[in-house]
mmCIF file of C-alpha atoms and ligand atoms in Angstrom:
data_model
loop_
_atom_site.group_PDB
_atom_site.id
_atom_site.type_symbol
_atom_site.label_atom_id
_atom_site.label_comp_id
_atom_site.label_asym_id
_atom_site.label_seq_id
_atom_site.Cartn_x
_atom_site.Cartn_y
_atom_site.Cartn_z
ATOM 1 C CA UNK A 1 113.927 53.355 -17.368
ATOM 2 C CA UNK A 2 115.730 50.224 -18.366
ATOM 3 C CA UNK A 3 113.987 48.402 -21.200
ATOM 4 C CA UNK A 4 115.016 45.094 -19.868
ATOM 5 C CA UNK A 5 112.603 45.727 -16.833
ATOM 6 C CA UNK A 6 109.598 45.308 -19.175
ATOM 7 C CA UNK A 7 109.758 41.696 -19.119
ATOM 8 C CA UNK A 8 106.114 40.031 -19.765
ATOM 9 C CA UNK A 9 104.682 36.902 -17.870
ATOM 10 C CA UNK A 10 105.672 34.651 -20.717
ATOM 11 C CA UNK A 11 109.130 36.028 -21.240
ATOM 12 C CA UNK A 12 112.605 35.544 -19.725
ATOM 13 C CA UNK A 13 116.043 37.039 -20.121
ATOM 14 C CA UNK A 14 118.508 35.278 -22.245
ATOM 15 C CA UNK A 15 121.205 33.659 -20.140
ATOM 16 C CA UNK A 16 123.871 34.847 -22.633
ATOM 17 C CA UNK A 17 122.944 38.436 -23.883
ATOM 18 C CA UNK A 18 120.130 39.333 -21.384
ATOM 19 C CA UNK A 19 117.643 39.975 -24.272
ATOM 20 C CA UNK A 20 113.993 39.530 -23.497
ATOM 21 C CA UNK A 21 112.944 36.248 -25.193
ATOM 22 C CA UNK A 22 109.973 33.901 -24.934
ATOM 23 C CA UNK A 23 110.046 31.898 -21.755
ATOM 24 C CA UNK A 24 109.706 28.749 -23.742
ATOM 25 C CA UNK A 25 112.427 29.665 -26.227
ATOM 26 C CA UNK A 26 115.342 27.070 -26.383
ATOM 27 C CA UNK A 27 117.501 29.337 -28.488
ATOM 28 C CA UNK A 28 117.797 33.029 -28.135
ATOM 29 C CA UNK A 29 116.796 34.666 -31.499
ATOM 30 C CA UNK A 30 119.164 37.610 -30.726
ATOM 31 C CA UNK A 31 122.437 35.883 -29.947
ATOM 32 C CA UNK A 32 121.692 32.383 -30.997
ATOM 33 C CA UNK A 33 122.816 30.888 -27.676
ATOM 34 C CA UNK A 34 120.902 27.764 -26.326
ATOM 35 C CA UNK A 35 119.094 28.454 -23.194
ATOM 36 C CA UNK A 36 120.211 26.277 -20.302
ATOM 37 C CA UNK A 37 117.486 25.359 -17.745
ATOM 38 C CA UNK A 38 118.384 27.076 -14.378
ATOM 39 C CA UNK A 39 120.028 24.785 -11.915
ATOM 40 C CA UNK A 40 118.158 22.925 -9.222
ATOM 41 C CA UNK A 41 114.590 23.861 -10.687
ATOM 42 C CA UNK A 42 113.745 20.293 -11.953
ATOM 43 C CA UNK A 43 110.152 19.606 -12.116
ATOM 44 C CA UNK A 44 108.635 17.814 -9.070
ATOM 45 C CA UNK A 45 105.429 17.240 -10.949
ATOM 46 C CA UNK A 46 101.980 18.098 -9.758
ATOM 47 C CA UNK A 47 100.862 18.506 -6.066
ATOM 48 C CA UNK A 48 97.838 16.767 -4.817
ATOM 49 C CA UNK A 49 94.948 18.674 -3.600
ATOM 50 C CA UNK A 50 96.353 18.390 -0.045
ATOM 51 C CA UNK A 51 99.613 19.754 -1.249
ATOM 52 C CA UNK A 52 101.566 16.465 -1.287
ATOM 53 C CA UNK A 53 104.097 15.580 -3.920
ATOM 54 C CA UNK A 54 104.867 12.095 -5.125
ATOM 55 C CA UNK A 55 108.621 12.825 -5.667
ATOM 56 C CA UNK A 56 108.908 14.290 -2.276
ATOM 57 C CA UNK A 57 107.251 11.253 -0.703
ATOM 58 C CA UNK A 58 109.605 8.830 -2.666
ATOM 59 C CA UNK A 59 112.616 10.685 -1.317
ATOM 60 C CA UNK A 60 111.250 10.633 2.251
ATOM 61 C CA UNK A 61 110.355 6.938 1.887
ATOM 62 C CA UNK A 62 113.860 5.864 0.642
ATOM 63 C CA UNK A 63 115.972 8.206 2.769
ATOM 64 C CA UNK A 64 113.966 8.548 5.940
ATOM 65 C CA UNK A 65 111.549 5.496 5.660
ATOM 66 C CA UNK A 66 112.939 3.927 8.887
ATOM 67 C CA UNK A 67 111.598 6.796 10.771
ATOM 68 C CA UNK A 68 108.170 6.745 8.862
ATOM 69 C CA UNK A 69 108.720 10.359 7.763
ATOM 70 C CA UNK A 70 106.912 9.624 4.424
ATOM 71 C CA UNK A 71 104.026 8.235 6.368
ATOM 72 C CA UNK A 72 103.660 11.556 8.413
ATOM 73 C CA UNK A 73 104.088 13.450 5.164
ATOM 74 C CA UNK A 74 101.332 11.378 3.521
ATOM 75 C CA UNK A 75 99.038 12.044 6.548
ATOM 76 C CA UNK A 76 99.216 8.379 7.794
ATOM 77 C CA UNK A 77 100.377 9.501 11.196
ATOM 78 C CA UNK A 78 99.477 6.171 12.909
ATOM 79 C CA UNK A 79 101.655 4.331 10.584
ATOM 80 C CA UNK A 80 104.310 6.972 10.956
ATOM 81 C CA UNK A 81 104.397 6.274 14.838
ATOM 82 C CA UNK A 82 104.582 2.550 14.148
ATOM 83 C CA UNK A 83 107.640 2.937 11.822
ATOM 84 C CA UNK A 84 109.135 5.244 14.432
ATOM 85 C CA UNK A 85 108.614 2.707 17.188
ATOM 86 C CA UNK A 86 110.230 -0.102 15.179
ATOM 87 C CA UNK A 87 113.135 1.970 13.512
ATOM 88 C CA UNK A 88 115.544 0.118 15.685
ATOM 89 C CA UNK A 89 114.700 -3.238 13.967
ATOM 90 C CA UNK A 90 115.635 -1.932 10.588
ATOM 91 C CA UNK A 91 112.408 -3.400 9.062
ATOM 92 C CA UNK A 92 110.732 0.111 8.494
ATOM 93 C CA UNK A 93 113.878 1.180 6.491
ATOM 94 C CA UNK A 94 113.373 -1.844 4.131
ATOM 95 C CA UNK A 95 109.552 -1.386 3.888
ATOM 96 C CA UNK A 96 110.207 2.378 3.209
ATOM 97 C CA UNK A 97 112.543 1.587 0.290
ATOM 98 C CA UNK A 98 109.847 -0.764 -1.188
ATOM 99 C CA UNK A 99 107.027 1.955 -0.758
ATOM 100 C CA UNK A 100 109.445 4.357 -2.290
ATOM 101 C CA UNK A 101 109.726 2.167 -5.347
ATOM 102 C CA UNK A 102 106.031 1.433 -5.474
ATOM 103 C CA UNK A 103 105.406 5.247 -5.548
ATOM 104 C CA UNK A 104 108.061 5.607 -8.156
ATOM 105 C CA UNK A 105 106.215 3.232 -10.567
ATOM 106 C CA UNK A 106 102.898 4.864 -9.647
ATOM 107 C CA UNK A 107 101.472 7.549 -11.761
ATOM 108 C CA UNK A 108 100.710 10.944 -10.343
ATOM 109 C CA UNK A 109 97.039 10.256 -10.698
ATOM 110 C CA UNK A 110 97.196 7.040 -8.696
ATOM 111 C CA UNK A 111 99.352 8.850 -5.993
ATOM 112 C CA UNK A 112 96.488 11.477 -5.801
ATOM 113 C CA UNK A 113 93.701 9.044 -5.537
ATOM 114 C CA UNK A 114 95.623 7.180 -2.784
ATOM 115 C CA UNK A 115 97.179 9.854 -0.761
ATOM 116 C CA UNK A 116 95.757 13.156 -2.066
HETATM 117 ZN ZN1 ZN B 1 120.808 35.947 -26.234
#
């Protein structure tokens, strides 16, 4: 039995020496190497009770706003259809960017209250 398999729920493996260390440890006490956060695991923040996420909605609004994808994502299907119908005009793309910026300055609490 390999002793490194005994990792507890609040522990992780050192990225350098593989020792079991506290998951919140920034520096491995065994080898002294600073722990780097794993790539692409940035925190998206809390999900609303309906499983929506502000950052995801912002990305949809800015990148896919002209198709109303963020509206569909937020459960506003009627608006999503309107955006889709007028996507040729370019207006929904501009409105989508504005909505993305508005959600960017919004707190997670406000987002949950509005779209949760
Ligand atoms: Zn180490």
